[in-house]
Coordinates of N, CA and C in Angstrom, one line a residue:
X1 N 110.2 108.4 90.9 CA 108.7 107.4 90.6 C 109.5 106.2 89.6
X2 N 108.6 105.5 89.7 CA 108.8 104.1 88.9 C 107.9 103.9 87.8
X3 N 108.5 104.2 86.4 CA 107.9 104.1 85.5 C 106.9 102.5 85.4
X4 N 105.5 102.8 84.9 CA 105.2 101.2 84.8 C 104.7 100.9 83.4
X5 N 105.1 100.1 83.1 CA 104.8 99.2 81.6 C 103.8 98.6 81.7
X6 N 102.8 98.8 80.6 CA 101.6 97.9 80.7 C 101.1 97.0 79.1
X7 N 100.2 95.7 79.7 CA 99.8 94.9 78.4 C 98.7 94.4 79.0
X8 N 98.0 93.6 78.2 CA 96.9 92.9 78.5 C 95.6 93.9 78.5
X9 N 94.5 93.9 78.6 CA 93.7 94.5 79.2 C 93.7 96.0 79.9
X10 N 93.2 96.7 79.4 CA 93.2 98.0 80.5 C 93.2 97.9 81.7
X11 N 92.9 98.4 83.0 CA 92.7 97.8 84.3 C 91.0 98.3 84.6
X12 N 90.4 99.1 83.8 CA 88.7 99.2 84.2 C 88.5 98.5 83.4
X13 N 88.7 97.5 82.0 CA 88.3 96.5 81.6 C 88.5 95.2 81.9
X14 N 89.4 94.9 82.9 CA 89.8 93.3 83.4 C 89.2 93.4 84.6
X15 N 89.3 91.8 85.0 CA 88.3 91.3 86.1 C 89.8 90.7 87.0
X16 N 90.8 90.7 86.0 CA 92.2 90.0 87.0 C 93.6 91.3 86.5
X17 N 94.6 91.2 87.5 CA 95.6 91.7 87.4 C 96.7 91.3 87.7
X18 N 97.7 91.3 87.4 CA 99.1 90.8 87.7 C 99.9 91.9 87.7
X19 N 100.9 91.6 88.6 CA 102.1 92.4 88.3 C 103.4 92.1 88.6
X20 N 104.2 91.9 87.0 CA 105.1 91.3 86.6 C 106.5 92.0 86.8
X21 N 107.4 91.3 87.7 CA 108.7 91.8 88.1 C 109.9 91.7 87.8
X22 N 110.6 92.4 86.7 CA 111.6 91.9 86.3 C 112.9 91.4 86.9
X23 N 113.9 90.8 86.6 CA 115.5 90.4 87.5 C 116.3 91.9 87.2
X24 N 117.7 91.4 88.1 CA 118.7 92.7 87.7 C 119.0 92.7 86.5
X25 N 119.3 93.6 86.0 CA 119.9 94.0 84.7 C 118.9 93.8 83.5
X26 N 117.6 93.7 83.9 CA 116.4 93.1 82.8 C 115.9 94.4 82.7
X27 N 114.5 94.2 82.2 CA 113.8 95.6 81.8 C 112.3 95.1 82.1
X28 N 111.6 96.6 82.2 CA 109.9 95.9 82.1 C 109.3 94.7 80.6
X29 N 109.9 95.8 79.7 CA 109.4 94.9 78.5 C 110.1 93.4 78.8
X30 N 111.0 93.0 79.3 CA 111.8 91.8 78.9 C 110.8 90.6 79.7
X31 N 110.1 91.1 80.6 CA 109.4 90.4 81.4 C 107.6 90.5 81.0
X32 N 107.5 91.6 80.5 CA 106.2 91.8 79.8 C 106.1 90.5 78.7
X33 N 107.6 90.3 77.3 CA 107.3 89.4 76.7 C 107.2 88.2 77.3
X34 N 107.3 88.1 78.7 CA 107.1 86.6 79.1 C 105.4 85.8 78.9
X35 N 104.6 87.5 79.1 CA 103.2 87.2 78.9 C 102.5 86.4 77.9
X36 N 103.1 86.3 76.9 CA 102.7 85.7 75.6 C 102.9 84.3 75.8
X37 N 103.4 83.9 76.9 CA 103.2 82.6 77.0 C 102.6 81.6 78.1
X38 N 101.7 82.5 78.7 CA 101.0 82.7 79.6 C 99.5 82.5 79.5
X39 N 99.2 82.0 80.8 CA 97.2 82.3 80.2 C 96.6 83.7 80.9
X40 N 97.1 84.7 80.2 CA 96.8 85.6 80.7 C 96.0 86.8 80.0
X41 N 95.1 86.0 79.3 CA 94.3 86.7 77.9 C 93.5 88.0 78.6
X42 N 93.1 87.4 80.1 CA 92.0 88.1 80.7 C 92.5 89.1 81.5
X43 N 93.7 89.5 82.0 CA 94.5 89.9 82.6 C 95.0 91.4 82.3
X44 N 94.8 92.5 83.1 CA 95.5 93.4 83.1 C 97.1 93.1 83.5
X45 N 97.7 93.5 82.7 CA 99.4 93.5 83.3 C 99.8 94.7 83.1
X46 N 101.0 94.4 84.8 CA 101.4 95.7 85.0 C 102.9 95.3 85.0
X47 N 103.9 96.1 84.9 CA 105.5 95.5 84.8 C 105.9 97.2 85.5
X48 N 106.6 97.3 87.1 CA 107.3 98.4 86.9 C 108.5 98.2 86.7
X49 N 109.3 99.2 86.3 CA 110.5 99.5 85.8 C 111.4 100.1 86.6
X50 N 112.7 99.3 87.4 CA 113.3 99.5 88.5 C 114.4 100.7 87.9
X51 N 114.5 101.5 88.9 CA 115.8 102.3 88.7 C 116.7 101.7 88.2
X52 N 117.6 102.1 87.5 CA 119.0 101.2 87.3 C 119.1 99.9 86.4
X53 N 117.7 99.6 86.5 CA 117.3 98.3 86.0 C 117.5 97.0 87.2
X54 N 117.6 97.8 88.4 CA 118.1 97.0 89.5 C 117.4 97.2 91.0
X55 N 116.5 96.1 91.3 CA 115.7 96.6 93.0 C 116.4 96.8 94.0
X56 N 117.7 96.6 94.0 CA 118.5 96.7 94.9 C 119.8 96.3 94.6
X57 N 120.8 97.0 95.4 CA 122.5 96.6 94.5 C 122.9 95.4 94.9
X58 N 122.8 94.4 95.9 CA 123.9 93.3 96.0 C 122.9 92.1 96.1
X59 N 123.4 91.0 96.3 CA 122.9 89.8 96.3 C 121.4 89.6 97.3
X60 N 120.5 89.1 97.3 CA 119.3 88.8 97.9 C 119.5 88.2 99.3
X61 N 120.9 87.8 99.5 CA 121.4 87.3 100.9 C 122.5 87.9 101.5
X62 N 122.6 89.1 100.7 CA 123.6 89.8 101.5 C 123.4 90.6 102.8
X63 N 124.0 91.3 103.2 CA 124.0 92.2 104.8 C 122.8 93.0 104.6
X64 N 121.9 92.5 105.6 CA 120.8 93.6 105.4 C 120.7 95.2 104.9
X65 N 121.8 95.5 106.1 CA 122.0 97.0 105.6 C 122.7 97.7 104.4
X66 N 123.1 96.9 103.3 CA 123.3 97.2 102.2 C 122.5 97.6 101.4
X67 N 121.3 96.2 101.6 CA 120.0 96.8 100.4 C 119.0 97.3 100.9
X68 N 118.9 97.8 102.2 CA 118.1 98.0 103.1 C 117.0 99.5 102.5
X69 N 117.7 100.5 102.2 CA 117.0 101.6 101.2 C 116.7 101.1 100.4
X70 N 117.4 100.5 99.4 CA 116.6 100.1 98.0 C 115.7 99.6 98.1
X71 N 116.0 98.5 98.6 CA 114.6 97.4 99.0 C 113.4 98.0 99.4
X72 N 113.3 98.7 100.3 CA 112.5 99.8 100.7 C 111.8 100.7 99.5
X73 N 112.8 101.2 99.4 CA 112.1 102.1 97.9 C 111.4 100.8 97.0
X74 N 111.9 99.8 96.4 CA 111.7 99.0 95.7 C 109.9 98.1 96.1
X75 N 110.1 97.9 97.5 CA 108.8 97.3 97.8 C 107.4 98.7 97.9
X76 N 107.7 99.9 97.9 CA 106.9 100.9 97.8 C 106.3 101.2 96.6
X77 N 107.3 101.0 95.6 CA 107.2 100.8 94.2 C 106.0 99.6 93.9
X78 N 106.1 98.5 94.6 CA 104.9 97.7 94.0 C 103.8 97.8 94.7
X79 N 103.8 98.4 96.2 CA 102.6 98.6 97.0 C 101.9 99.8 95.9
X80 N 102.6 100.4 95.6 CA 102.0 101.8 94.9 C 101.2 101.2 93.9
X81 N 101.9 99.9 92.9 CA 101.2 99.5 91.3 C 100.0 98.6 92.4
X82 N 100.1 98.1 93.3 CA 99.2 97.5 93.8 C 97.6 98.4 94.4
X83 N 98.4 99.6 94.8 CA 97.1 99.8 95.2 C 96.3 100.8 93.8
X84 N 96.9 100.8 92.8 CA 96.3 101.6 91.8 C 95.7 100.5 91.2
X85 N 95.7 98.6 91.0 CA 95.0 98.1 91.0 C 93.7 97.7 91.9
X86 N 94.0 97.9 93.2 CA 92.9 97.8 93.9 C 92.1 99.1 93.8
X87 N 92.1 99.8 93.5 CA 91.8 101.4 93.5 C 90.9 101.3 91.7
X88 N 91.1 100.4 91.1 CA 90.4 100.3 90.1 C 89.4 99.0 90.2
X89 N 89.1 98.7 91.5 CA 88.4 98.1 91.5 C 88.7 96.0 91.7
X90 N 89.7 96.3 91.2 CA 90.1 94.5 91.4 C 90.5 94.1 92.6
X91 N 89.7 93.5 93.2 CA 90.6 92.8 94.6 C 91.4 92.1 94.9
X92 N 92.2 92.2 96.2 CA 93.3 91.3 96.2 C 92.9 89.8 95.7
X93 N 91.8 89.6 96.0 CA 92.3 87.7 95.3 C 92.0 87.4 93.9
X94 N 91.8 88.7 93.1 CA 92.4 88.9 91.5 C 93.3 89.2 91.4
X95 N 93.9 89.4 92.1 CA 95.5 90.7 92.2 C 96.7 89.1 92.0
X96 N 97.6 89.1 91.2 CA 98.5 88.1 91.2 C 99.8 88.7 90.9
X97 N 101.1 87.8 91.3 CA 102.6 88.5 91.3 C 103.2 87.5 90.6
X98 N 104.0 87.9 90.0 CA 105.2 87.2 89.1 C 106.5 87.9 88.9
X99 N 107.7 86.9 89.1 CA 109.0 87.6 88.9 C 110.0 87.0 88.6
X100 N 110.9 87.2 88.2 CA 112.2 85.7 87.6 C 113.2 86.6 88.6
X101 N 113.6 85.6 89.3 CA 115.6 86.3 89.9 C 115.3 87.4 90.7
X102 N 115.9 88.7 90.8 CA 115.7 89.3 91.6 C 114.1 90.1 91.6
X103 N 113.7 89.7 90.7 CA 112.0 89.9 90.5 C 111.2 89.0 91.4
X104 N 111.7 87.6 91.4 CA 111.2 86.8 92.2 C 111.2 86.7 93.5
X105 N 112.4 87.2 94.1 CA 113.1 87.5 95.2 C 111.7 88.6 95.9
X106 N 112.0 89.9 95.0 CA 111.1 91.1 95.3 C 109.5 90.5 95.6
X107 N 109.0 89.7 94.6 CA 107.5 89.7 94.8 C 107.4 88.7 96.0
X108 N 108.4 87.5 96.1 CA 107.7 87.1 97.4 C 108.1 87.9 98.8
X109 N 109.1 88.5 98.9 CA 109.2 89.8 100.0 C 108.0 90.7 100.2
X110 N 107.6 90.9 99.1 CA 106.4 91.7 99.3 C 105.2 91.3 99.5
X111 N 104.8 90.1 99.1 CA 103.5 89.5 99.3 C 103.6 89.0 100.7
X112 N 105.0 88.8 101.4 CA 105.1 88.2 102.7 C 104.7 89.1 103.6
X113 N 105.5 90.1 103.3 CA 105.3 91.9 104.3 C 104.0 92.3 104.1
X114 N 102.7 91.5 103.4 CA 101.2 91.8 103.1 C 100.5 90.8 102.9
X115 N 100.6 89.8 103.6 CA 100.1 88.4 103.3 C 98.0 88.8 103.4
X116 N 98.0 88.0 102.5 CA 96.2 88.1 102.4 C 95.6 87.1 101.2
X117 N 94.7 86.7 101.1 CA 94.4 86.1 99.9 C 94.7 87.0 98.5
X118 N 95.6 86.2 97.8 CA 95.9 86.8 96.8 C 95.6 86.0 95.7
X119 N 95.4 86.2 94.3 CA 95.3 85.2 93.6 C 96.3 84.0 93.2
X120 N 97.1 84.6 93.1 CA 98.3 83.3 92.8 C 99.7 84.5 92.9
X121 N 100.8 83.9 93.2 CA 102.3 83.9 93.2 C 103.1 83.4 92.8
X122 N 103.8 83.7 91.5 CA 104.9 82.9 90.9 C 106.3 83.5 90.7
X123 N 107.2 82.3 91.3 CA 108.4 83.0 91.6 C 109.4 82.1 90.9
X124 N 109.8 82.5 89.8 CA 110.6 81.9 89.1 C 112.1 82.3 89.4
X125 N 112.7 81.3 90.2 CA 114.0 81.5 91.1 C 114.1 82.4 92.0
X126 N 113.4 82.3 92.9 CA 113.6 83.1 94.1 C 113.3 82.9 95.4
X127 N 113.9 83.5 96.2 CA 113.5 83.1 98.0 C 113.6 84.5 98.7
X128 N 112.9 84.2 99.7 CA 112.6 85.7 100.6 C 113.9 86.5 100.7
X129 N 114.1 87.7 101.1 CA 115.1 88.8 100.6 C 115.8 88.8 102.7
X130 N 117.1 88.7 102.5 CA 117.5 88.6 103.8 C 119.0 88.1 103.9
X131 N 119.6 88.5 104.8 CA 121.2 88.1 105.0 C 120.3 86.3 105.9
X132 N 119.6 86.6 106.8 CA 118.9 85.3 107.6 C 117.5 85.7 107.5
X133 N 116.7 84.8 107.5 CA 115.3 84.9 107.5 C 114.9 85.5 108.5
X134 N 113.6 86.7 108.8 CA 113.4 87.0 109.8 C 111.7 86.9 110.2
X135 N 111.1 85.9 110.7 CA 110.1 85.6 110.4 C 109.0 87.2 111.3
X136 N 109.6 87.7 112.1 CA 108.8 88.9 112.6 C 108.8 90.0 111.7
X137 N 109.4 90.0 110.2 CA 109.2 90.8 109.4 C 108.0 91.0 108.6
X138 N 107.4 89.6 108.9 CA 106.0 89.4 107.6 C 104.7 89.3 108.4
X139 N 103.7 89.5 108.0 CA 102.4 89.4 108.8 C 101.2 89.3 107.7
X140 N 100.3 88.6 108.4 CA 98.9 88.4 107.4 C 98.7 87.0 107.3
X141 N 97.9 86.7 106.5 CA 97.0 85.1 106.8 C 97.2 85.2 104.9
X142 N 97.7 84.4 104.2 CA 97.6 84.2 103.3 C 96.4 83.4 102.2
X143 N 95.6 82.8 103.5 CA 94.2 82.1 103.0 C 94.4 81.2 101.9
X144 N 95.2 80.4 102.0 CA 95.5 78.9 100.9 C 96.0 79.9 99.6
X145 N 96.4 81.1 99.6 CA 97.1 81.7 97.8 C 98.0 80.7 97.4
X146 N 97.6 80.3 96.4 CA 98.6 79.3 95.7 C 100.1 80.3 95.6
X147 N 101.3 79.6 95.8 CA 102.6 80.5 95.5 C 103.5 79.0 94.8
X148 N 103.8 79.3 93.7 CA 104.7 78.4 93.0 C 106.5 79.2 92.9
X149 N 107.2 78.2 93.5 CA 108.4 78.7 93.4 C 109.4 77.6 92.5
X150 N 109.9 78.0 91.5 CA 110.9 76.9 90.8 C 112.3 77.6 90.5
X151 N 113.0 76.5 90.5 CA 114.6 76.8 90.2 C 115.4 75.5 89.9
X152 N 116.8 75.8 89.6 CA 117.3 74.8 89.7 C 117.9 74.6 91.0
X153 N 117.7 73.2 91.0 CA 118.5 72.6 92.6 C 120.2 73.3 93.1
X154 N 120.7 74.1 91.9 CA 122.0 74.3 92.4 C 122.1 75.6 91.6
X155 N 121.4 76.7 91.8 CA 121.4 77.7 91.0 C 122.3 78.5 91.8
X156 N 122.9 79.1 91.0 CA 124.1 80.0 91.5 C 124.0 81.2 92.2
X157 N 122.9 81.8 92.2 CA 122.6 83.2 92.7 C 121.4 82.9 93.8
X158 N 120.8 81.3 93.5 CA 119.8 81.2 94.9 C 120.2 79.7 95.1
X159 N 120.4 79.8 96.3 CA 120.4 78.6 96.9 C 118.9 77.5 97.3
X160 N 119.1 76.3 97.1 CA 118.1 75.6 97.2 C 117.8 75.5 98.6
X161 N 118.8 75.4 99.4 CA 118.2 75.4 101.0 C 117.5 77.0 101.1
X162 N 117.7 78.2 100.7 CA 116.8 79.3 101.1 C 115.5 79.0 100.5
X163 N 115.3 78.8 99.5 CA 114.0 78.2 98.6 C 112.9 77.3 99.6
X164 N 113.6 76.6 99.7 CA 113.2 75.4 101.0 C 112.7 76.2 102.4
X165 N 113.5 76.9 102.7 CA 113.3 77.9 104.1 C 112.3 78.7 103.8
X166 N 112.1 79.8 102.6 CA 111.0 80.3 102.4 C 109.6 79.8 102.4
X167 N 109.8 78.6 101.7 CA 108.4 77.9 101.2 C 107.7 77.4 102.5
X168 N 108.7 77.1 103.8 CA 108.3 76.6 104.8 C 107.6 77.9 105.6
X169 N 108.2 78.9 105.8 CA 107.7 80.4 106.0 C 106.6 80.5 105.7
X170 N 106.5 80.8 104.6 CA 105.1 80.9 103.6 C 104.2 79.6 103.8
X171 N 104.2 78.6 104.0 CA 103.3 77.5 104.7 C 102.7 78.2 105.7
X172 N 103.5 78.1 106.9 CA 103.0 78.7 108.2 C 102.3 80.0 108.2
X173 N 102.4 80.9 107.3 CA 101.7 82.1 106.9 C 100.0 81.4 106.2
X174 N 100.0 80.3 105.7 CA 98.5 79.7 105.5 C 99.0 80.2 103.6
X175 N 99.7 79.8 103.3 CA 100.2 79.9 101.6 C 99.6 78.2 101.2
X176 N 99.6 77.9 100.1 CA 99.4 76.7 99.6 C 100.7 76.7 98.2
X177 N 101.6 76.4 98.7 CA 103.1 76.4 98.6 C 103.6 75.1 97.7
X178 N 103.9 75.2 96.6 CA 104.4 73.9 95.8 C 105.9 74.5 95.1
X179 N 107.0 73.9 95.4 CA 108.4 74.2 95.1 C 108.7 73.0 94.0
X180 N 109.3 73.1 93.0 CA 109.6 72.6 91.9 C 111.3 72.8 91.6
X181 N 112.5 72.1 92.1 CA 113.6 72.0 91.9 C 114.0 71.1 90.7
X182 N 114.9 71.9 89.9 CA 114.8 71.0 88.5 C 116.7 70.8 88.6
X183 N 117.1 69.4 88.1 CA 118.2 68.7 87.9 C 119.0 69.2 87.1
X184 N 119.4 70.5 86.7 CA 120.0 71.3 86.1 C 120.7 72.7 86.8
X185 N 121.9 73.6 86.0 CA 122.2 74.4 86.4 C 122.0 75.6 85.8
X186 N 120.7 75.6 85.2 CA 120.3 76.9 84.2 C 120.0 77.9 85.3
X187 N 120.2 79.5 85.1 CA 119.2 80.2 85.7 C 118.4 80.8 84.7
X188 N 117.3 79.9 84.7 CA 116.5 80.6 83.6 C 114.8 80.0 83.9
X189 N 113.8 80.3 83.2 CA 112.4 80.1 83.3 C 112.4 78.5 82.4
X190 N 112.2 77.5 82.6 CA 111.7 76.2 82.0 C 110.5 76.4 81.8
X191 N 110.2 75.4 80.1 CA 109.0 75.3 79.9 C 108.0 74.7 80.9
X192 N 108.7 73.2 81.5 CA 107.5 72.9 82.6 C 107.3 73.5 83.6
X193 N 107.9 75.1 83.6 CA 107.7 75.7 85.0 C 106.4 76.3 84.5
X194 N 106.4 77.1 83.0 CA 105.4 77.5 82.3 C 104.1 76.7 82.6
X195 N 104.0 75.8 81.8 CA 103.1 74.9 81.8 C 102.6 74.5 83.7
X196 N 103.3 74.5 84.3 CA 102.9 74.2 85.7 C 101.6 75.5 85.7
X197 N 102.3 76.3 86.2 CA 101.6 77.8 86.6 C 100.3 78.0 85.4
X198 N 100.5 77.4 84.0 CA 99.5 77.6 83.3 C 98.3 76.8 83.8
X199 N 98.6 75.7 84.2 CA 97.2 74.7 84.3 C 96.8 74.7 85.9
X200 N 97.9 75.6 86.7 CA 96.9 75.1 88.4 C 96.9 76.8 88.8
X201 N 97.4 77.9 88.5 CA 97.4 79.2 88.7 C 96.8 80.0 88.0
X202 N 97.3 80.0 86.7 CA 96.2 81.2 85.8 C 95.2 80.2 84.8
X203 N 94.4 80.4 85.8 CA 93.1 79.6 85.2 C 92.3 80.5 84.5

C-alpha cells in the first residue's frame, strides 16, 4: 500500500482534483508544499508517497527490465488514486496531474497509458519512460488535454531530445502540448513555469 497525503479541499467538497507526484529522494510533503505557489484553492490535492522515496530504481531511460516491476507498481498506485477521485464524483476532465523530475516522468507515463480528456498535465522536467519510446504501450485520445513540459535545455537527468520526442508522441495522441526549455543548467522548477501553468492550466 502507498500512503497518500492530502491537502486542499476534501474530495467530497471539491469540483477538481490534482494528483501531485514527487521526485526521486523526495516526499509527498515536499511536492505538496509546491501547491501554495499554484492556483489550486478549489482543488482536492492528493500526493502519493513512494516506498523508499523512489518510484523506480534506475534512470527513466535505463533498461526497461531494470525498472519494469517497480514502474508497474508505481503506475498502479497512481491508478488507485485516480480511481478514488473518480469514485468521489470528479470526472477525468476535472482531474489534473503534476510531477517533478521522476514524478514528472511517472505523470506523463501514466496519462499516456490512459489517455482521455484530463483537466491538464504539468511535467516539471520529465519525459516518457523507457530505454526507447514504444508507441504501442500507449492508447487513447487526449481530446486536446493541455500538457506542459518545462525543463533546462541541458538537464543532466532528462535530455531535451527525449522531452521533444515525448511531446511529439503526446501530440499524436491528441494532446495540446507546450514545451518550454530554459537556457540554464538547473534541475529545478522555475518561476516562469509556475506563472505559465497558473495562467493557462490552473484556471
